mmCIF file of C-alpha atoms in Angstrom:
data_model
loop_
_atom_site.group_PDB
_atom_site.id
_atom_site.type_symbol
_atom_site.label_atom_id
_atom_site.label_comp_id
_atom_site.label_asym_id
_atom_site.label_seq_id
_atom_site.Cartn_x
_atom_site.Cartn_y
_atom_site.Cartn_z
ATOM 1 C CA MET A 1 136.279 131.428 128.141
ATOM 2 C CA HIS A 2 133.680 129.734 125.951
ATOM 3 C CA GLN A 3 131.743 126.750 127.246
ATOM 4 C CA MET A 4 133.215 123.510 126.003
ATOM 5 C CA SER A 5 131.285 120.258 125.764
ATOM 6 C CA SER A 6 132.745 117.155 127.361
ATOM 7 C CA GLU A 7 132.884 115.607 123.868
ATOM 8 C CA MET A 8 135.031 118.510 122.624
ATOM 9 C CA GLN A 9 137.298 118.356 125.674
ATOM 10 C CA SER A 10 137.710 114.630 125.084
ATOM 11 C CA CYS A 11 138.640 115.269 121.449
ATOM 12 C CA ILE A 12 141.180 117.915 122.454
ATOM 13 C CA ASP A 13 142.716 115.425 124.880
ATOM 14 C CA GLU A 14 142.872 112.709 122.182
ATOM 15 C CA CYS A 15 144.445 115.143 119.700
ATOM 16 C CA LEU A 16 147.098 116.245 122.177
ATOM 17 C CA ARG A 17 147.869 112.633 123.130
ATOM 18 C CA CYS A 18 148.192 111.731 119.454
ATOM 19 C CA TYR A 19 150.428 114.750 118.840
ATOM 20 C CA GLN A 20 152.658 113.651 121.712
ATOM 21 C CA THR A 21 152.640 109.994 120.647
ATOM 22 C CA CYS A 22 153.441 110.596 116.968
ATOM 23 C CA LEU A 23 156.127 113.176 117.621
ATOM 24 C CA GLY A 24 157.656 111.105 120.411
ATOM 25 C CA MET A 25 157.597 107.849 118.435
ATOM 26 C CA ALA A 26 159.070 109.531 115.358
ATOM 27 C CA SER A 27 161.878 111.126 117.361
ATOM 28 C CA ASN A 28 162.620 108.461 119.932
ATOM 29 C CA HIS A 29 161.652 105.227 118.181
ATOM 30 C CA CYS A 30 161.777 105.676 114.411
ATOM 31 C CA LEU A 31 164.981 107.699 114.152
ATOM 32 C CA PRO A 32 167.015 105.296 116.292
ATOM 33 C CA ALA A 33 165.447 102.225 114.621
ATOM 34 C CA GLY A 34 166.234 103.457 111.108
ATOM 35 C CA GLY A 35 165.350 101.392 108.058
ATOM 36 C CA LYS A 36 161.674 101.331 107.140
ATOM 37 C CA HIS A 37 160.901 103.467 110.220
ATOM 38 C CA VAL A 38 162.597 106.464 108.586
ATOM 39 C CA GLU A 39 161.488 105.992 104.990
ATOM 40 C CA PRO A 40 160.465 109.485 103.822
ATOM 41 C CA GLY A 41 156.791 108.739 103.171
ATOM 42 C CA HIS A 42 156.254 107.139 106.578
ATOM 43 C CA PHE A 43 158.276 109.698 108.534
ATOM 44 C CA ARG A 44 156.613 112.665 106.809
ATOM 45 C CA LEU A 45 153.192 111.162 107.525
ATOM 46 C CA MET A 46 154.062 110.882 111.211
ATOM 47 C CA MET A 47 155.161 114.529 111.260
ATOM 48 C CA ALA A 48 152.007 115.580 109.388
ATOM 49 C CA CYS A 49 149.842 113.602 111.799
ATOM 50 C CA ALA A 50 151.460 115.213 114.840
ATOM 51 C CA GLU A 51 150.999 118.693 113.370
ATOM 52 C CA MET A 52 147.412 118.070 112.235
ATOM 53 C CA CYS A 53 146.510 116.832 115.723
ATOM 54 C CA ARG A 54 148.083 119.893 117.315
ATOM 55 C CA THR A 55 146.249 122.160 114.876
ATOM 56 C CA SER A 56 142.888 120.491 115.506
ATOM 57 C CA ALA A 57 143.329 120.835 119.269
ATOM 58 C CA HIS A 58 144.246 124.493 118.765
ATOM 59 C CA PHE A 59 141.130 125.204 116.664
ATOM 60 C CA MET A 60 138.901 123.637 119.310
ATOM 61 C CA LEU A 61 140.658 125.459 122.141
ATOM 62 C CA ILE A 62 140.156 128.857 120.524
ATOM 63 C CA GLY A 63 136.494 128.042 119.921
ATOM 64 C CA THR A 64 136.210 128.537 116.190
ATOM 65 C CA PRO A 65 133.408 126.675 114.369
ATOM 66 C CA GLU A 66 135.919 125.837 111.645
ATOM 67 C CA HIS A 67 137.240 123.119 113.946
ATOM 68 C CA LYS A 68 134.907 120.767 112.060
ATOM 69 C CA HIS A 69 137.157 121.126 109.003
ATOM 70 C CA THR A 70 140.392 120.504 110.875
ATOM 71 C CA CYS A 71 138.835 117.574 112.747
ATOM 72 C CA ARG A 72 137.703 115.983 109.469
ATOM 73 C CA ALA A 73 141.194 116.349 108.003
ATOM 74 C CA CYS A 74 142.750 115.155 111.265
ATOM 75 C CA ALA A 75 140.689 111.960 111.207
ATOM 76 C CA GLU A 76 141.871 111.220 107.659
ATOM 77 C CA VAL A 77 145.542 111.891 108.436
ATOM 78 C CA CYS A 78 145.366 109.854 111.666
ATOM 79 C CA GLU A 79 143.883 106.873 109.805
ATOM 80 C CA ALA A 80 146.607 107.085 107.166
ATOM 81 C CA CYS A 81 149.274 107.309 109.872
ATOM 82 C CA ALA A 82 147.807 104.324 111.726
ATOM 83 C CA ARG A 83 147.908 102.241 108.524
ATOM 84 C CA SER A 84 151.493 103.281 107.818
ATOM 85 C CA CYS A 85 152.620 102.519 111.363
ATOM 86 C CA GLU A 86 150.872 99.159 111.198
ATOM 87 C CA GLN A 87 152.711 98.306 107.963
ATOM 88 C CA VAL A 88 156.078 99.344 109.401
ATOM 89 C CA GLY A 89 155.424 97.269 112.509
ATOM 90 C CA ASP A 90 156.514 97.548 116.134
ATOM 91 C CA MET A 91 154.501 100.765 116.535
ATOM 92 C CA ASP A 92 151.386 99.588 118.370
ATOM 93 C CA ASP A 93 151.152 102.657 120.642
ATOM 94 C CA CYS A 94 151.063 104.962 117.637
ATOM 95 C CA VAL A 95 148.515 102.812 115.786
ATOM 96 C CA ARG A 96 146.246 102.710 118.829
ATOM 97 C CA GLN A 97 146.458 106.434 119.562
ATOM 98 C CA CYS A 98 145.979 107.475 115.925
ATOM 99 C CA ARG A 99 142.840 105.335 115.684
ATOM 100 C CA ALA A 100 141.445 106.729 118.953
ATOM 101 C CA CYS A 101 142.081 110.283 117.761
ATOM 102 C CA ALA A 102 140.539 109.590 114.356
ATOM 103 C CA GLU A 103 137.378 108.248 115.983
ATOM 104 C CA SER A 104 137.077 111.243 118.291
ATOM 105 C CA CYS A 105 137.717 113.703 115.448
ATOM 106 C CA ARG A 106 135.113 112.040 113.221
ATOM 107 C CA LYS A 107 132.512 112.685 115.936
ATOM 108 C CA MET A 108 133.562 116.353 116.231
ATOM 109 C CA ALA A 109 133.453 116.818 112.449
ATOM 110 C CA ALA A 110 129.900 115.448 112.175
#
């Protein structure tokens, strides 16, 4: 297995937490809440964020240098998701985790 920096391991952990948070909130909070929580643009963004986080973690885990590209995209999607969740309201866990992941991914993309 390739050597992984503590910064990369931290980013993988943030990505996987964000994946879990977005997917879990979408499925177990937004769907039951309905209304603005399931508006197509917001819900699709949550699904995209979860998948982008999973993909970024995967790229780092397999040790490809292209992880910088996925991390850059992940940071952008996470920021957009955080803004959307903030606008919808009652989604503080998702906002917090998306912002933490975005920050970590920005560092990995640099």
